PDB file of C-alpha atoms in Angstrom:
ATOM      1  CA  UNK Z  19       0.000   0.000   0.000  1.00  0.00           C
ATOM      2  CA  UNK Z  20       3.086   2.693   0.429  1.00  0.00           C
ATOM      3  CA  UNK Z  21       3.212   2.488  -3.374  1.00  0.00           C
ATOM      4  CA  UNK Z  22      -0.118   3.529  -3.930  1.00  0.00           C
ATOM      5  CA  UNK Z  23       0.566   6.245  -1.672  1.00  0.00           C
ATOM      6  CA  UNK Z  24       3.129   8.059  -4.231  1.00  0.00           C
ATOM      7  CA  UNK Z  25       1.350   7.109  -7.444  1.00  0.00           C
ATOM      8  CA  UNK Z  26       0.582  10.476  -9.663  1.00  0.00           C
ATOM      9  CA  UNK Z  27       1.655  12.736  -6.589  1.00  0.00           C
ATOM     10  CA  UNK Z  28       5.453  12.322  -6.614  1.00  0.00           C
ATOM     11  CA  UNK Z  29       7.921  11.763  -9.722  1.00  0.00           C
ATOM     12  CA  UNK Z  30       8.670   7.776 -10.479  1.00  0.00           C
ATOM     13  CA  UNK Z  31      10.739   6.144 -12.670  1.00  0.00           C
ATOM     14  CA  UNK Z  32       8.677   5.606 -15.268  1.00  0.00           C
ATOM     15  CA  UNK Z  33       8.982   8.270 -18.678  1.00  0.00           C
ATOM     16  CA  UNK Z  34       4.915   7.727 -18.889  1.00  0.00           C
ATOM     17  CA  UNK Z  35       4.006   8.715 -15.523  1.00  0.00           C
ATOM     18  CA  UNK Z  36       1.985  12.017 -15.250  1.00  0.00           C
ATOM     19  CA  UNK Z  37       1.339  13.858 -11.927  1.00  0.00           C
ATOM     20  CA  UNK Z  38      -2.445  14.251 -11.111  1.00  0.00           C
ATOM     21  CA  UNK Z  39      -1.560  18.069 -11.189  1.00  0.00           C
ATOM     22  CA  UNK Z  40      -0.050  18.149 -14.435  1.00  0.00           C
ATOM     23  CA  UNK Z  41      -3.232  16.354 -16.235  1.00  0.00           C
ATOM     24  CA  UNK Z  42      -5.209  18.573 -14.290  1.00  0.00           C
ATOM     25  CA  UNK Z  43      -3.051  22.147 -15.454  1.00  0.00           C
ATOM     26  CA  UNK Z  44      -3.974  20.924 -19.173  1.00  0.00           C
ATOM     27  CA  UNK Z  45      -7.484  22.391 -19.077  1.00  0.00           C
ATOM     28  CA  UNK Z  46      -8.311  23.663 -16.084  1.00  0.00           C
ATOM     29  CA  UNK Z  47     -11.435  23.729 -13.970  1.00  0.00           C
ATOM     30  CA  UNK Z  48     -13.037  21.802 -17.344  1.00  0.00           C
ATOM     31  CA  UNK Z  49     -12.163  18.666 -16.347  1.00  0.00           C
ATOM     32  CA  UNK Z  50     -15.184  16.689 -14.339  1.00  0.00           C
ATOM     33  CA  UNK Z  51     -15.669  13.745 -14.569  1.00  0.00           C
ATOM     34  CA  UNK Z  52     -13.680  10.605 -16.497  1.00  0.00           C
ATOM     35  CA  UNK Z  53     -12.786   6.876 -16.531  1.00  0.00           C
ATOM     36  CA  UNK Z  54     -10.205   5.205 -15.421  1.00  0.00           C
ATOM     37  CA  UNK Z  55      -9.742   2.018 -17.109  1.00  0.00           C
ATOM     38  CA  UNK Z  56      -7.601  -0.572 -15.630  1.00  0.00           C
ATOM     39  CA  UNK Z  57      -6.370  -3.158 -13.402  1.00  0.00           C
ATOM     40  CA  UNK Z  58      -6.113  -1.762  -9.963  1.00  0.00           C
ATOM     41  CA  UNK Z  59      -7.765  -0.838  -6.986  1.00  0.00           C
ATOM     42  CA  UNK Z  60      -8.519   2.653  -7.868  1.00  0.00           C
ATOM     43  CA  UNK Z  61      -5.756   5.013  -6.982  1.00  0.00           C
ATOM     44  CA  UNK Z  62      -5.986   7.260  -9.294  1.00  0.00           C
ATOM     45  CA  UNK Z  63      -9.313   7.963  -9.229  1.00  0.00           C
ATOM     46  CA  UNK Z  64      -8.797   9.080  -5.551  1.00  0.00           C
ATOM     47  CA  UNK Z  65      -6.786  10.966  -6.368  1.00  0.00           C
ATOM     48  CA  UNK Z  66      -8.226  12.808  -8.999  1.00  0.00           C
ATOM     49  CA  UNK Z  67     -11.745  12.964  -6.050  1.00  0.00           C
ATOM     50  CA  UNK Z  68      -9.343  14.961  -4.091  1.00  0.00           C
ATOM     51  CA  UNK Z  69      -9.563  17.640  -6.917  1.00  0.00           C
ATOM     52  CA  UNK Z  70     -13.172  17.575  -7.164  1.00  0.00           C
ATOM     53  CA  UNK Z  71     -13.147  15.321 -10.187  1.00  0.00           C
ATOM     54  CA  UNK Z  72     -15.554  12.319 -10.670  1.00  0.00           C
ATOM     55  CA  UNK Z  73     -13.891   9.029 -11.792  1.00  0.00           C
ATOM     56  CA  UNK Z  74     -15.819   6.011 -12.887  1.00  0.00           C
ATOM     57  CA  UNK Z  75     -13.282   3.005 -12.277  1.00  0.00           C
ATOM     58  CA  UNK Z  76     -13.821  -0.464 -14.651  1.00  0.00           C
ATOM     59  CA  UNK Z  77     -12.419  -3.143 -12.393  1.00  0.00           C
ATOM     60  CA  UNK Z  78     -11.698  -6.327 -14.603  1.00  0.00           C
ATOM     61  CA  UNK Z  79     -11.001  -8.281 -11.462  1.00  0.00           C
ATOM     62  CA  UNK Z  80      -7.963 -10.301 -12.458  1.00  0.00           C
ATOM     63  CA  UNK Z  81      -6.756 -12.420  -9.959  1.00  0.00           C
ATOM     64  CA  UNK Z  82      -8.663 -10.364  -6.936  1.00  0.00           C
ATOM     65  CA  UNK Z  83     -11.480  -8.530  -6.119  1.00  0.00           C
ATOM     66  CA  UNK Z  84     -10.860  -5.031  -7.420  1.00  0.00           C
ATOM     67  CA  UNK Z  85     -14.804  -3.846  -7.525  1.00  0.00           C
ATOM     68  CA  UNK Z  86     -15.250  -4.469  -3.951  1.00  0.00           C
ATOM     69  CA  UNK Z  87     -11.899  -2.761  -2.841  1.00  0.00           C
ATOM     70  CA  UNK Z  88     -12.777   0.677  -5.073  1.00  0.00           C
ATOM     71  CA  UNK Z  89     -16.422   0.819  -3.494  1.00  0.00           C
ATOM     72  CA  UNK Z  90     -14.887  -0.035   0.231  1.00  0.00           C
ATOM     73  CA  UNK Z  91     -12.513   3.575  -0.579  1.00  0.00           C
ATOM     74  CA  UNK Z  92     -16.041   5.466  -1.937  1.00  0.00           C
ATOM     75  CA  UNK Z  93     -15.644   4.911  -5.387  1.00  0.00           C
ATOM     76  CA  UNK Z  94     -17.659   4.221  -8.044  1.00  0.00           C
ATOM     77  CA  UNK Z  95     -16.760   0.839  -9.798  1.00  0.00           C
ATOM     78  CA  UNK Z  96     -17.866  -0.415 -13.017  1.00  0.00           C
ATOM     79  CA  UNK Z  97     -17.149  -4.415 -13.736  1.00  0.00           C
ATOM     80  CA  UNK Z  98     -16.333  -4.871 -17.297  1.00  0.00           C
ATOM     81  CA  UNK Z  99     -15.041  -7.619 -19.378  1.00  0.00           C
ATOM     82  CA  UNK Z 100     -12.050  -7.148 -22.040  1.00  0.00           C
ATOM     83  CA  UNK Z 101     -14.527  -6.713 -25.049  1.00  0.00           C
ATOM     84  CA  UNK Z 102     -17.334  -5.177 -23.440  1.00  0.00           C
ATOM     85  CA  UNK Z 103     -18.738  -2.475 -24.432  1.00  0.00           C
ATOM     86  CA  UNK Z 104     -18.095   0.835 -21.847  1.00  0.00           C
ATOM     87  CA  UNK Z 105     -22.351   2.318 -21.094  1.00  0.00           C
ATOM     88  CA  UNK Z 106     -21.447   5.742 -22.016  1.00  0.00           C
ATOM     89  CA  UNK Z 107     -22.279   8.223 -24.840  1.00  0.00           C
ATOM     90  CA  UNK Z 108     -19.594   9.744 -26.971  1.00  0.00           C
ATOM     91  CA  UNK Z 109     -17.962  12.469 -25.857  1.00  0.00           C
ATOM     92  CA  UNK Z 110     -19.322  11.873 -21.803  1.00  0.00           C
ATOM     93  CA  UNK Z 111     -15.756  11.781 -20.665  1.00  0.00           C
ATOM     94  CA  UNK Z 112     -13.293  14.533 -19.985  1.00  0.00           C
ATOM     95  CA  UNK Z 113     -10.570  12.342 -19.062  1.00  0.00           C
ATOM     96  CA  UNK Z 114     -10.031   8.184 -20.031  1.00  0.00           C
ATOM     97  CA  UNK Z 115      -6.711   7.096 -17.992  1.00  0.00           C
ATOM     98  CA  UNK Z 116      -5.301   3.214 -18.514  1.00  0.00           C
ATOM     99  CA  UNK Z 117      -2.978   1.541 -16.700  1.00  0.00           C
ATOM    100  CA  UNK Z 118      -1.989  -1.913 -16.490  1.00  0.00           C
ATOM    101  CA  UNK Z 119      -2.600  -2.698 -20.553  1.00  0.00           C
ATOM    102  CA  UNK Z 120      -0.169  -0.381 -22.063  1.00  0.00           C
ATOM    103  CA  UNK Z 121       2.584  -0.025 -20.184  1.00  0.00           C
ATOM    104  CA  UNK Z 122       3.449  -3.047 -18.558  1.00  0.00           C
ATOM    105  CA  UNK Z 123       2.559  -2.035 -15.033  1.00  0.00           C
TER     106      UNK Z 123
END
């Protein structure tokens, strides 16, 4: 858990790493709401509820019980498969961060 604690607030060394302030600076006060689609137990969208922004977090559940860990820190968690298709309209989202499928982490 003392590596969650660090994610998006301090510098790491990874190149693809933003800081939850820096995604923030790119438009601010527009961004409101967003998904954060990966395999984890919802860090980042605490961090981004700190700053007033809404998060919607898919939890694939691979190898634990993600869901249930997100809604036990106040979360909102969405259980999706690989292929399935995300309930949203176009253009609901201000923000769409992955982790865990790109980058190896």
């Amino acid at each position: 858990m003392d590596k969650e604690k660090l994610k998006w607030v301090a510098n790491s060394s990874l190149l693809v790493d933003f800081l939850f302030r820096d995604v923030l600076a790119i438009k601010p006060g527009h961004i409101r709401i967003g998904l954060d689609y990966g395999v984890g137990i919802g860090t980042f969208a605490a961090r981004m509820r700190e700053q007033n922004v809404t998060i919607v977090s898919t939890a694939l559940n691979l190898g634990a019980p993600f869901n249930g860990i997100i809604a036990l820190r106040g979360l909102i968690p969405l259980y999706a498969t690989l292929n399935q298709h995300l309930p949203f309209f176009n253009n609901t989202m201000d923000l769409i961060h992955t982790i865990g499928f790109m980058d190896g982490d």
